[in-house]
JSON list of C-alpha atoms and ligand atoms in Angstrom, two decimals:
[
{"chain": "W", "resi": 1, "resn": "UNK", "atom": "CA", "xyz": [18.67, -103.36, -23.48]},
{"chain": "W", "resi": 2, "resn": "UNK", "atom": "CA", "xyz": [20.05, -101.80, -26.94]},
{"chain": "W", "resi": 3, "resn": "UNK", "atom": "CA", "xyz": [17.71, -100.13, -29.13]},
{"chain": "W", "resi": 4, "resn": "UNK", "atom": "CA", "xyz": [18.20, -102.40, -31.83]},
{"chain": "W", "resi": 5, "resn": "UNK", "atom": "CA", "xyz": [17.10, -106.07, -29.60]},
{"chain": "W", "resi": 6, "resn": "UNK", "atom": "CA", "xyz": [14.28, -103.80, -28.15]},
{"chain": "W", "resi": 7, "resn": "UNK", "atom": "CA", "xyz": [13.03, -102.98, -31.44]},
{"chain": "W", "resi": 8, "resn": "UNK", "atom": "CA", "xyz": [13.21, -106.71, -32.51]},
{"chain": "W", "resi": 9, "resn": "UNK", "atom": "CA", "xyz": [11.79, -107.93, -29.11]},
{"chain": "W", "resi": 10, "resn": "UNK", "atom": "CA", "xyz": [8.73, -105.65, -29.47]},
{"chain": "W", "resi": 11, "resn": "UNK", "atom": "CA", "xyz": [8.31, -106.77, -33.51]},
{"chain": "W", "resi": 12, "resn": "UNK", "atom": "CA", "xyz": [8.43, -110.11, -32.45]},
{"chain": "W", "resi": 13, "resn": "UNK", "atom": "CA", "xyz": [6.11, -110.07, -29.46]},
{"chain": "W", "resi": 14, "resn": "UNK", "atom": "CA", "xyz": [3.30, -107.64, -31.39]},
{"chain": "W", "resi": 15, "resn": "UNK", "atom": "CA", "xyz": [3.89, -110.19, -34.84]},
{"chain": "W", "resi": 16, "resn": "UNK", "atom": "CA", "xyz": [0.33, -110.62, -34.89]},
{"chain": "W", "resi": 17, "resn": "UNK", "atom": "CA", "xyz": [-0.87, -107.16, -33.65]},
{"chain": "W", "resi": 18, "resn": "UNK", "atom": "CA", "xyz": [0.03, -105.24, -36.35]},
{"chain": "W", "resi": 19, "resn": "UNK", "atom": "CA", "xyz": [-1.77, -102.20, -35.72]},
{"chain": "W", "resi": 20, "resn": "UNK", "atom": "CA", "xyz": [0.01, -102.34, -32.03]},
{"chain": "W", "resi": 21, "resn": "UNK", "atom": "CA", "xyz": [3.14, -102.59, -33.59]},
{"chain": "W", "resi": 22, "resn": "UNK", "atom": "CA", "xyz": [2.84, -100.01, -36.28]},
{"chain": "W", "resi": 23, "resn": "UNK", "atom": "CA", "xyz": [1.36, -97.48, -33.45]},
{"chain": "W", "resi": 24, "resn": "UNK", "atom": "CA", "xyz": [4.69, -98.78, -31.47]},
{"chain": "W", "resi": 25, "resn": "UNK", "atom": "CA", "xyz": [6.81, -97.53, -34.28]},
{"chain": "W", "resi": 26, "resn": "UNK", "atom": "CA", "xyz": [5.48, -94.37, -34.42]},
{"chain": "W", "resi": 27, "resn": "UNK", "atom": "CA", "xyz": [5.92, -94.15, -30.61]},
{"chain": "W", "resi": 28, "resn": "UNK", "atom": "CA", "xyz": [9.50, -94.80, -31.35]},
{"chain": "W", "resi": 29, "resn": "UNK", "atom": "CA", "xyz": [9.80, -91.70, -33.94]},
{"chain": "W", "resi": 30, "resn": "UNK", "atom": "CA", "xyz": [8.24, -89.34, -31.58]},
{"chain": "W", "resi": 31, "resn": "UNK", "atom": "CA", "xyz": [11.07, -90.86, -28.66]},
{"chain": "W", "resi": 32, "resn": "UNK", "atom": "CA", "xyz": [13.41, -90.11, -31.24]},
{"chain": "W", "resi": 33, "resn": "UNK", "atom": "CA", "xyz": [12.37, -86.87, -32.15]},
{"chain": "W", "resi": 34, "resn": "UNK", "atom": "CA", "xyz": [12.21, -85.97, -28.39]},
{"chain": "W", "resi": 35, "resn": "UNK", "atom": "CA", "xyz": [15.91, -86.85, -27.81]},
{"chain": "W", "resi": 36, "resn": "UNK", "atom": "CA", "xyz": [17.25, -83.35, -27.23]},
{"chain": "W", "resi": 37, "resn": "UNK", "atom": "CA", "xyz": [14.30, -82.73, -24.81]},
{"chain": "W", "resi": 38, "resn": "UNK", "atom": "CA", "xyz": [15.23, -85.56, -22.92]},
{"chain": "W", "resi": 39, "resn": "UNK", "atom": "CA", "xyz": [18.72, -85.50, -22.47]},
{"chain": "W", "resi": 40, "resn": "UNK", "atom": "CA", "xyz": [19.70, -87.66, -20.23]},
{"chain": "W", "resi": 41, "resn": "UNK", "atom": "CA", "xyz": [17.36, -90.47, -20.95]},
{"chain": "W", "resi": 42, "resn": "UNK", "atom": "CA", "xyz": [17.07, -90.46, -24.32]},
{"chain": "W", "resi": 43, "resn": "UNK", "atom": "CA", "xyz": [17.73, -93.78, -24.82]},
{"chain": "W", "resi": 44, "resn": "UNK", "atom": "CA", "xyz": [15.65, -94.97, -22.29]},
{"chain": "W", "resi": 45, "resn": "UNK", "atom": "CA", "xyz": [13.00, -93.31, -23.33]},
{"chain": "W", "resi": 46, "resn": "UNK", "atom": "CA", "xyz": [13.33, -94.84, -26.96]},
{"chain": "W", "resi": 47, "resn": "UNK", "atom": "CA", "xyz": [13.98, -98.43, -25.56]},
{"chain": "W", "resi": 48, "resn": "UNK", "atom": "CA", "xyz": [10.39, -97.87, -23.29]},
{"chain": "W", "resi": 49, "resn": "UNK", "atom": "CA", "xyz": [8.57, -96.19, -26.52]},
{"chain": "W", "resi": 50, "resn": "UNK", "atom": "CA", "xyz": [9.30, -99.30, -28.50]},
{"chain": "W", "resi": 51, "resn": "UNK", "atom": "CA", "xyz": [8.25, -101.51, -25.99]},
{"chain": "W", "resi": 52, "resn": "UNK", "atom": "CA", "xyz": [5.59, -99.79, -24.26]},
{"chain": "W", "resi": 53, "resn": "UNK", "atom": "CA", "xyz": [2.78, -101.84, -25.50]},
{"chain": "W", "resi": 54, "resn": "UNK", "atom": "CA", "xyz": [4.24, -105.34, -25.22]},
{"chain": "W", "resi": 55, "resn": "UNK", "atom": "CA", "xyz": [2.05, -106.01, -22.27]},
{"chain": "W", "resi": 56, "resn": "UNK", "atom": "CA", "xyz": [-0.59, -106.69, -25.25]},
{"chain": "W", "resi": 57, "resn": "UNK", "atom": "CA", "xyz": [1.24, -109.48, -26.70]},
{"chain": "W", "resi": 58, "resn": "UNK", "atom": "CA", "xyz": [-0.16, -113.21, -25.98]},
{"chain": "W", "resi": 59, "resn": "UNK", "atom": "CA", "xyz": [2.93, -114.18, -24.36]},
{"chain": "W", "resi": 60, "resn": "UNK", "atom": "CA", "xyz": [2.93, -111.49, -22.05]},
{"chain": "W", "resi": 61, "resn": "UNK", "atom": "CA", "xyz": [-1.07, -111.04, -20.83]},
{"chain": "W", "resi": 62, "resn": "UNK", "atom": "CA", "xyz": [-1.34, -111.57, -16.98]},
{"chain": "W", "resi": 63, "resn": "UNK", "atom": "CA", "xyz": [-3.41, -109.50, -15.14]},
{"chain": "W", "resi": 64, "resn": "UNK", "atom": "CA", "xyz": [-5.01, -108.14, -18.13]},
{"chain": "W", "resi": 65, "resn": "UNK", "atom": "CA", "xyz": [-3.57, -104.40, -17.29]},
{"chain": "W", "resi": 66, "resn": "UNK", "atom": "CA", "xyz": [-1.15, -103.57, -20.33]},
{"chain": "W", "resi": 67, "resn": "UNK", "atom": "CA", "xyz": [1.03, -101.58, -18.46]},
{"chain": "W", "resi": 68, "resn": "UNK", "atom": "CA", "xyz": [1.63, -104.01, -15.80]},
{"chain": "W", "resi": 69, "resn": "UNK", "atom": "CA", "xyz": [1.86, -106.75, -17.71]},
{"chain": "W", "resi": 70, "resn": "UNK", "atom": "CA", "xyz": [4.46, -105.81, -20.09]},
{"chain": "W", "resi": 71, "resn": "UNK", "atom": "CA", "xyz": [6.89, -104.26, -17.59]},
{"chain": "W", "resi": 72, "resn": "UNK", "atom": "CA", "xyz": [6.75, -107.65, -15.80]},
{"chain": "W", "resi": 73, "resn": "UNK", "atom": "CA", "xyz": [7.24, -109.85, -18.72]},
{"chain": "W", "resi": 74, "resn": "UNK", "atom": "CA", "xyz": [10.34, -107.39, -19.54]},
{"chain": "W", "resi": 75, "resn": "UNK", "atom": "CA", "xyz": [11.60, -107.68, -15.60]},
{"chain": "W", "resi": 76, "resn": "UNK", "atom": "CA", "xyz": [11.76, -111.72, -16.61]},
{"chain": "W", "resi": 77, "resn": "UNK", "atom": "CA", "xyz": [13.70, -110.61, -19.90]},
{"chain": "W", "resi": 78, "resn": "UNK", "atom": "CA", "xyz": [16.17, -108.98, -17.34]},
{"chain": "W", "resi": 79, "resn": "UNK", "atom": "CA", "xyz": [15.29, -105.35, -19.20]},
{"chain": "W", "resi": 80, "resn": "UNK", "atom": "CA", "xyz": [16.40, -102.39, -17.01]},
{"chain": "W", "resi": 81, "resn": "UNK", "atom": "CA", "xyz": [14.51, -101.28, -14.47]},
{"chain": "W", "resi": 82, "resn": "UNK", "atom": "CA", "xyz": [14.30, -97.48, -15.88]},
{"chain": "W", "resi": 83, "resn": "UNK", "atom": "CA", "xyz": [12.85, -98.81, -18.63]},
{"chain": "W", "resi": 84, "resn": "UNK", "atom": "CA", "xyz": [10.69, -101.59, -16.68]},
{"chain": "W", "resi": 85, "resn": "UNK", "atom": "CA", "xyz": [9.23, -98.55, -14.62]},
{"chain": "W", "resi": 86, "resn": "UNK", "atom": "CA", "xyz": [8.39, -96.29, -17.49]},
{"chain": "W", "resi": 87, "resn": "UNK", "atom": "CA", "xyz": [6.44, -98.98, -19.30]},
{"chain": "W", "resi": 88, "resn": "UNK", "atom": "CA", "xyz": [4.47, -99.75, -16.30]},
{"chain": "W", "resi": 89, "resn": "UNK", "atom": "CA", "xyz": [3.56, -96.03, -15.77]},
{"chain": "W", "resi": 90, "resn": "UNK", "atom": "CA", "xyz": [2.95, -94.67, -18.96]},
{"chain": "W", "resi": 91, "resn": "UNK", "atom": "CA", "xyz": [-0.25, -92.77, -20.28]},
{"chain": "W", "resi": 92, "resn": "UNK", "atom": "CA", "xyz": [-3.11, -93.50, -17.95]},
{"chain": "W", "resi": 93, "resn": "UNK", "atom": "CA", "xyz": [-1.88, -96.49, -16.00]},
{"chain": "W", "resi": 94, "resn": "UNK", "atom": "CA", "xyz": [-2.29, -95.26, -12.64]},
{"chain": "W", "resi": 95, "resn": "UNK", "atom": "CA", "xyz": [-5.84, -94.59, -12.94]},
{"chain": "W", "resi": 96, "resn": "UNK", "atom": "CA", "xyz": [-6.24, -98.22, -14.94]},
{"chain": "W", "resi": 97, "resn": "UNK", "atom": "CA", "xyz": [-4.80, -99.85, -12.30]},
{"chain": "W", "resi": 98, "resn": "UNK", "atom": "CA", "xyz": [-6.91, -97.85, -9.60]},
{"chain": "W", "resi": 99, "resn": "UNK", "atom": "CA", "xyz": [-10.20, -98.76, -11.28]},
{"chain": "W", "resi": 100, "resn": "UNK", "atom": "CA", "xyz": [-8.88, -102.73, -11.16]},
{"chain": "W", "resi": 101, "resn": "UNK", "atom": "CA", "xyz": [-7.55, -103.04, -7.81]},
{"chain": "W", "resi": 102, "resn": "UNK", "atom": "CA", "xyz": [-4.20, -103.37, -8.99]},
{"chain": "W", "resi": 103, "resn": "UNK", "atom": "CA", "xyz": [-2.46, -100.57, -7.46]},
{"chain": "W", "resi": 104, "resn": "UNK", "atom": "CA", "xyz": [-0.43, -102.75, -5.63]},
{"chain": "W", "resi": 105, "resn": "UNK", "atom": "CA", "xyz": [1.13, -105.01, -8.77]},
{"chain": "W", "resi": 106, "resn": "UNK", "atom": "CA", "xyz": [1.86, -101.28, -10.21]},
{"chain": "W", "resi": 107, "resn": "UNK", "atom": "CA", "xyz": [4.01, -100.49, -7.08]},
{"chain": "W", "resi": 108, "resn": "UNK", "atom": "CA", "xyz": [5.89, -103.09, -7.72]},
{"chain": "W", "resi": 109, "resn": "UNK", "atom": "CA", "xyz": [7.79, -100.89, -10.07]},
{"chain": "W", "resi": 110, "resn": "UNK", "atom": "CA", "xyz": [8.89, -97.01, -9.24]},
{"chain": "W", "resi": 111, "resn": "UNK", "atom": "CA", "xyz": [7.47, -94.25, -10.45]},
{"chain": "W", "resi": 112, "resn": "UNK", "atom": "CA", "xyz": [9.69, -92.84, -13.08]},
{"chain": "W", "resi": 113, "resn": "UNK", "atom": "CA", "xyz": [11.28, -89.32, -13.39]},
{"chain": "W", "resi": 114, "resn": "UNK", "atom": "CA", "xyz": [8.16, -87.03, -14.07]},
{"chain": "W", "resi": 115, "resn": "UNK", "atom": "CA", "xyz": [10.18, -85.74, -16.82]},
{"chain": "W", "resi": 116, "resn": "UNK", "atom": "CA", "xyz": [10.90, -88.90, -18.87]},
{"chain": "W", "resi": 117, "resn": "UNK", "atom": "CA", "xyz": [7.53, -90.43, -17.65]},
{"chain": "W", "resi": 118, "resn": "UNK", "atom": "CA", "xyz": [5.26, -86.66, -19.35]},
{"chain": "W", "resi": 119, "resn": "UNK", "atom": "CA", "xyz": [7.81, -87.93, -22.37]},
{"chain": "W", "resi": 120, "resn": "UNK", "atom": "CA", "xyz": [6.88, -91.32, -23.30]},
{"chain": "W", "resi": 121, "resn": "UNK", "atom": "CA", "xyz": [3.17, -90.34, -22.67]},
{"chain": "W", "resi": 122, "resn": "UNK", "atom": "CA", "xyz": [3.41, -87.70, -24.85]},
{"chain": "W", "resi": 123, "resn": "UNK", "atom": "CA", "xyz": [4.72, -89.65, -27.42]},
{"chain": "W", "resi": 124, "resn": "UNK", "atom": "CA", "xyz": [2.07, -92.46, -26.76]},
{"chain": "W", "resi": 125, "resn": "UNK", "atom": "CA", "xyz": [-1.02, -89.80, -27.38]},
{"chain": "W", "resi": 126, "resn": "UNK", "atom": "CA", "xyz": [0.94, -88.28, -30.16]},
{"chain": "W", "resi": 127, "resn": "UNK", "atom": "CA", "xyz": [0.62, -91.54, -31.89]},
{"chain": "W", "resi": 128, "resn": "UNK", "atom": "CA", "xyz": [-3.07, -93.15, -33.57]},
{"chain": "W", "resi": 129, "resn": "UNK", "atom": "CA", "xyz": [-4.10, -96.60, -32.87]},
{"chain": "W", "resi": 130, "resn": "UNK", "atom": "CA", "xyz": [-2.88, -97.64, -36.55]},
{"chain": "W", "resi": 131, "resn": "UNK", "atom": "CA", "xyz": [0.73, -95.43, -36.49]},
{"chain": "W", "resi": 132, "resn": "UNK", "atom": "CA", "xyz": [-0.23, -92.09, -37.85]},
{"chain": "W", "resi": 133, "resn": "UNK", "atom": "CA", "xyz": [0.78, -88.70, -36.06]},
{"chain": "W", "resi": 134, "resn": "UNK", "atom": "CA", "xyz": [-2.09, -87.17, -33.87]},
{"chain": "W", "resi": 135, "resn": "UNK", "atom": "CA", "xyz": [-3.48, -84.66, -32.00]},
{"chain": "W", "resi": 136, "resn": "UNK", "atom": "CA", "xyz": [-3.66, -85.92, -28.34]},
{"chain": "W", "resi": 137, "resn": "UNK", "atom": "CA", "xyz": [-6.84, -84.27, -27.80]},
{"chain": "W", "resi": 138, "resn": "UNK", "atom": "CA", "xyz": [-8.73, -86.80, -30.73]},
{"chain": "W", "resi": 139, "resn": "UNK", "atom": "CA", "xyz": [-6.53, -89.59, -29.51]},
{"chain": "W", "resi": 140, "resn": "UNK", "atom": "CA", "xyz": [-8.22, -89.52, -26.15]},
{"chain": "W", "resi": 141, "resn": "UNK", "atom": "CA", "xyz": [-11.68, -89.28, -27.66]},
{"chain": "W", "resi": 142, "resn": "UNK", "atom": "CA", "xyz": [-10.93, -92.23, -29.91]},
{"chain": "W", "resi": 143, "resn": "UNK", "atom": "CA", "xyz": [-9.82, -94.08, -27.00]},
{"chain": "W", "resi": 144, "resn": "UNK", "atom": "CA", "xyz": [-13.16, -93.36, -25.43]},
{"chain": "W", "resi": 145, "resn": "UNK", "atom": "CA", "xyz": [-15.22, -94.03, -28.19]},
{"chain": "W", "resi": 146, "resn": "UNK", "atom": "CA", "xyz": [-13.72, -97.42, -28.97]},
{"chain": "W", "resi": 147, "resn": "UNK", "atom": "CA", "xyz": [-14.50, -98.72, -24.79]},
{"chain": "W", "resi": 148, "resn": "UNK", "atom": "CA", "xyz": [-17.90, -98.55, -23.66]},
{"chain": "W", "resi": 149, "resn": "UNK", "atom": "CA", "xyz": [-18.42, -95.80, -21.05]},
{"chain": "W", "resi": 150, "resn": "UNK", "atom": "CA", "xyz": [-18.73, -98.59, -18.26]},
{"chain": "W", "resi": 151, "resn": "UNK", "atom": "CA", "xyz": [-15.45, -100.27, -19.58]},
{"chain": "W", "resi": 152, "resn": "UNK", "atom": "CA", "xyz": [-12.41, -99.83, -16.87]},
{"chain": "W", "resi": 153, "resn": "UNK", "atom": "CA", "xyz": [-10.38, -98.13, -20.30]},
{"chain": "W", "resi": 154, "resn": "UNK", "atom": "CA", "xyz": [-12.91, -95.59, -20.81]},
{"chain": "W", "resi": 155, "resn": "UNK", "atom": "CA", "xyz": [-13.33, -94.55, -17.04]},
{"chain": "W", "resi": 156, "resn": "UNK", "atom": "CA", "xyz": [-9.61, -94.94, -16.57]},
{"chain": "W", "resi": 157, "resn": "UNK", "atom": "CA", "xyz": [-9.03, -92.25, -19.80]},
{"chain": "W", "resi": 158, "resn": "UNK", "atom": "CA", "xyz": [-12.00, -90.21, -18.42]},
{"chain": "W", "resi": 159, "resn": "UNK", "atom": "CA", "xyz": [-10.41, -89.34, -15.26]},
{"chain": "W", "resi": 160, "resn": "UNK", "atom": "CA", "xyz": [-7.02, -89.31, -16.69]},
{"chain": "W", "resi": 161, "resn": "UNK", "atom": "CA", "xyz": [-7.75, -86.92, -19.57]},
{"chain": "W", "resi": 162, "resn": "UNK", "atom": "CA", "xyz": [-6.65, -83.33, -17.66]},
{"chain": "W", "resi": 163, "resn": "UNK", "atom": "CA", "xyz": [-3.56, -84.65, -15.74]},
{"chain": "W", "resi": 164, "resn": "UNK", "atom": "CA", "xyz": [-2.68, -86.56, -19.20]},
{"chain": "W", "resi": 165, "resn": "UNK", "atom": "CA", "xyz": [-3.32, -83.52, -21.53]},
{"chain": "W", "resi": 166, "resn": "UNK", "atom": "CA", "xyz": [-1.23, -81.26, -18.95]},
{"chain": "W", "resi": 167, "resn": "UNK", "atom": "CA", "xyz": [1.96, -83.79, -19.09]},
{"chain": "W", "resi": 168, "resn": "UNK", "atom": "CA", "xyz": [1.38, -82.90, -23.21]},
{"chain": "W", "resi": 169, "resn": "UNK", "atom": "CA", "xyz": [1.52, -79.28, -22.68]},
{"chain": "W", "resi": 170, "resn": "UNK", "atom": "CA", "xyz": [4.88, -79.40, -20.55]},
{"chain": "W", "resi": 171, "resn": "UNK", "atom": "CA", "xyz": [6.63, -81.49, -23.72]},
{"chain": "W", "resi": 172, "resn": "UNK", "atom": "CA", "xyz": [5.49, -79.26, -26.04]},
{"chain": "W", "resi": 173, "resn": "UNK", "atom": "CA", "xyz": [6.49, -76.05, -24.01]},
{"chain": "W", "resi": 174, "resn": "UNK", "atom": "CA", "xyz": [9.82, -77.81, -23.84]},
{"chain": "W", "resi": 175, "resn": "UNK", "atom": "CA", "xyz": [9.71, -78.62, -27.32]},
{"chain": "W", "resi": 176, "resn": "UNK", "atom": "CA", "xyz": [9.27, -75.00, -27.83]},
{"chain": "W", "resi": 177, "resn": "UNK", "atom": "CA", "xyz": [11.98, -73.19, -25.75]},
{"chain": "W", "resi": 178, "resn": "UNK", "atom": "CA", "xyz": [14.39, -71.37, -27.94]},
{"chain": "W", "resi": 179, "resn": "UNK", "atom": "CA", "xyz": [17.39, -72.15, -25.63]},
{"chain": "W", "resi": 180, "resn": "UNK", "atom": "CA", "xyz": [16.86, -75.92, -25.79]},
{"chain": "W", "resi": 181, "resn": "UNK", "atom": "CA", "xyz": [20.33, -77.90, -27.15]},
{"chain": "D", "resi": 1, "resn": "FE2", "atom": "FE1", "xyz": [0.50, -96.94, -26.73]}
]
């Protein structure tokens, strides 16, 4: 899928999930601004940035798991599987779909290149709830602030939190290397 129906697909699906959508935006400029760490993939990762949070939209909730449920409803779309997989992977999906029993559904897609997968997740705890640019360290306390400590977000993030702050450190140690194109 093209950049440009990707970007319409996920405005159309988040329509009335505005902050999701402006947050998905902002995803997008971090993909974009990743590009030459990313090479190849870049596009990928910018089609999966865009979409990442579709899983949200109405038309798309299943088993209640984001992650899952938007790389599904883009497998029925016919999106690529690259893309499919990173969607269904990113930030702390893994541990989310632990805590629900859904380890299985998430296997239905593969794990994606470490490298592009660290990407999109940086780029996902780069980004606020509303769109703004932020430190990943106050985006995960956000996230657990906003779920009750007994909520299957806040326990998911909780466990997440070093293996998801260490994917942040390898971007931006990339991000940083003089020699990079
Ligand atoms: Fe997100």
């Amino acid at each position: 899928m093209h950049l440009t129906i990707a970007y319409r697909t996920a405005e159309s699906l988040l329509a009335d999930l505005p902050s999701r959508w402006a947050h998905s935006r902002q995803v997008l400029e971090q993909a974009q601004r990743l590009s030459s760490v990313v090479v190849p993939g870049a596009e990928i990762l910018a089609v999966a940035a865009v979409l990442h949070d579709v899983g949200y939209a109405p038309a798309a909730v299943d088993t209640g798991q984001h992650m899952i449920d938007g790389a599904r409803y883009l497998t029925r779309l016919g999106v690529d599987s690259e893309v499919c997989s990173l969607v269904a992977y990113h930030s702390s999906s893994e541990w989310e779909a632990a805590e629900l029993g859904l380890s299985a559904e998430l296997a239905e897609f593969h794990r994606p290149p470490s490298e592009l997968l660290d990407a999109i997740t940086y780029c996902d705890l780069t980004s606020g709830p509303d769109g703004a640019e932020v430190d990943p360290v106050s985006r995960l306390d956000e996230v657990l602030r906003r779920y009750d400590p007994d909520h299957v977000v806040h326990r998911a993030v909780a466990a997440a939190r070093p293996t998801l702050l260490a994917m942040v450190k390898r971007v931006e140690k990339r991000l940083a290397e003089p020699d990079r194109p």
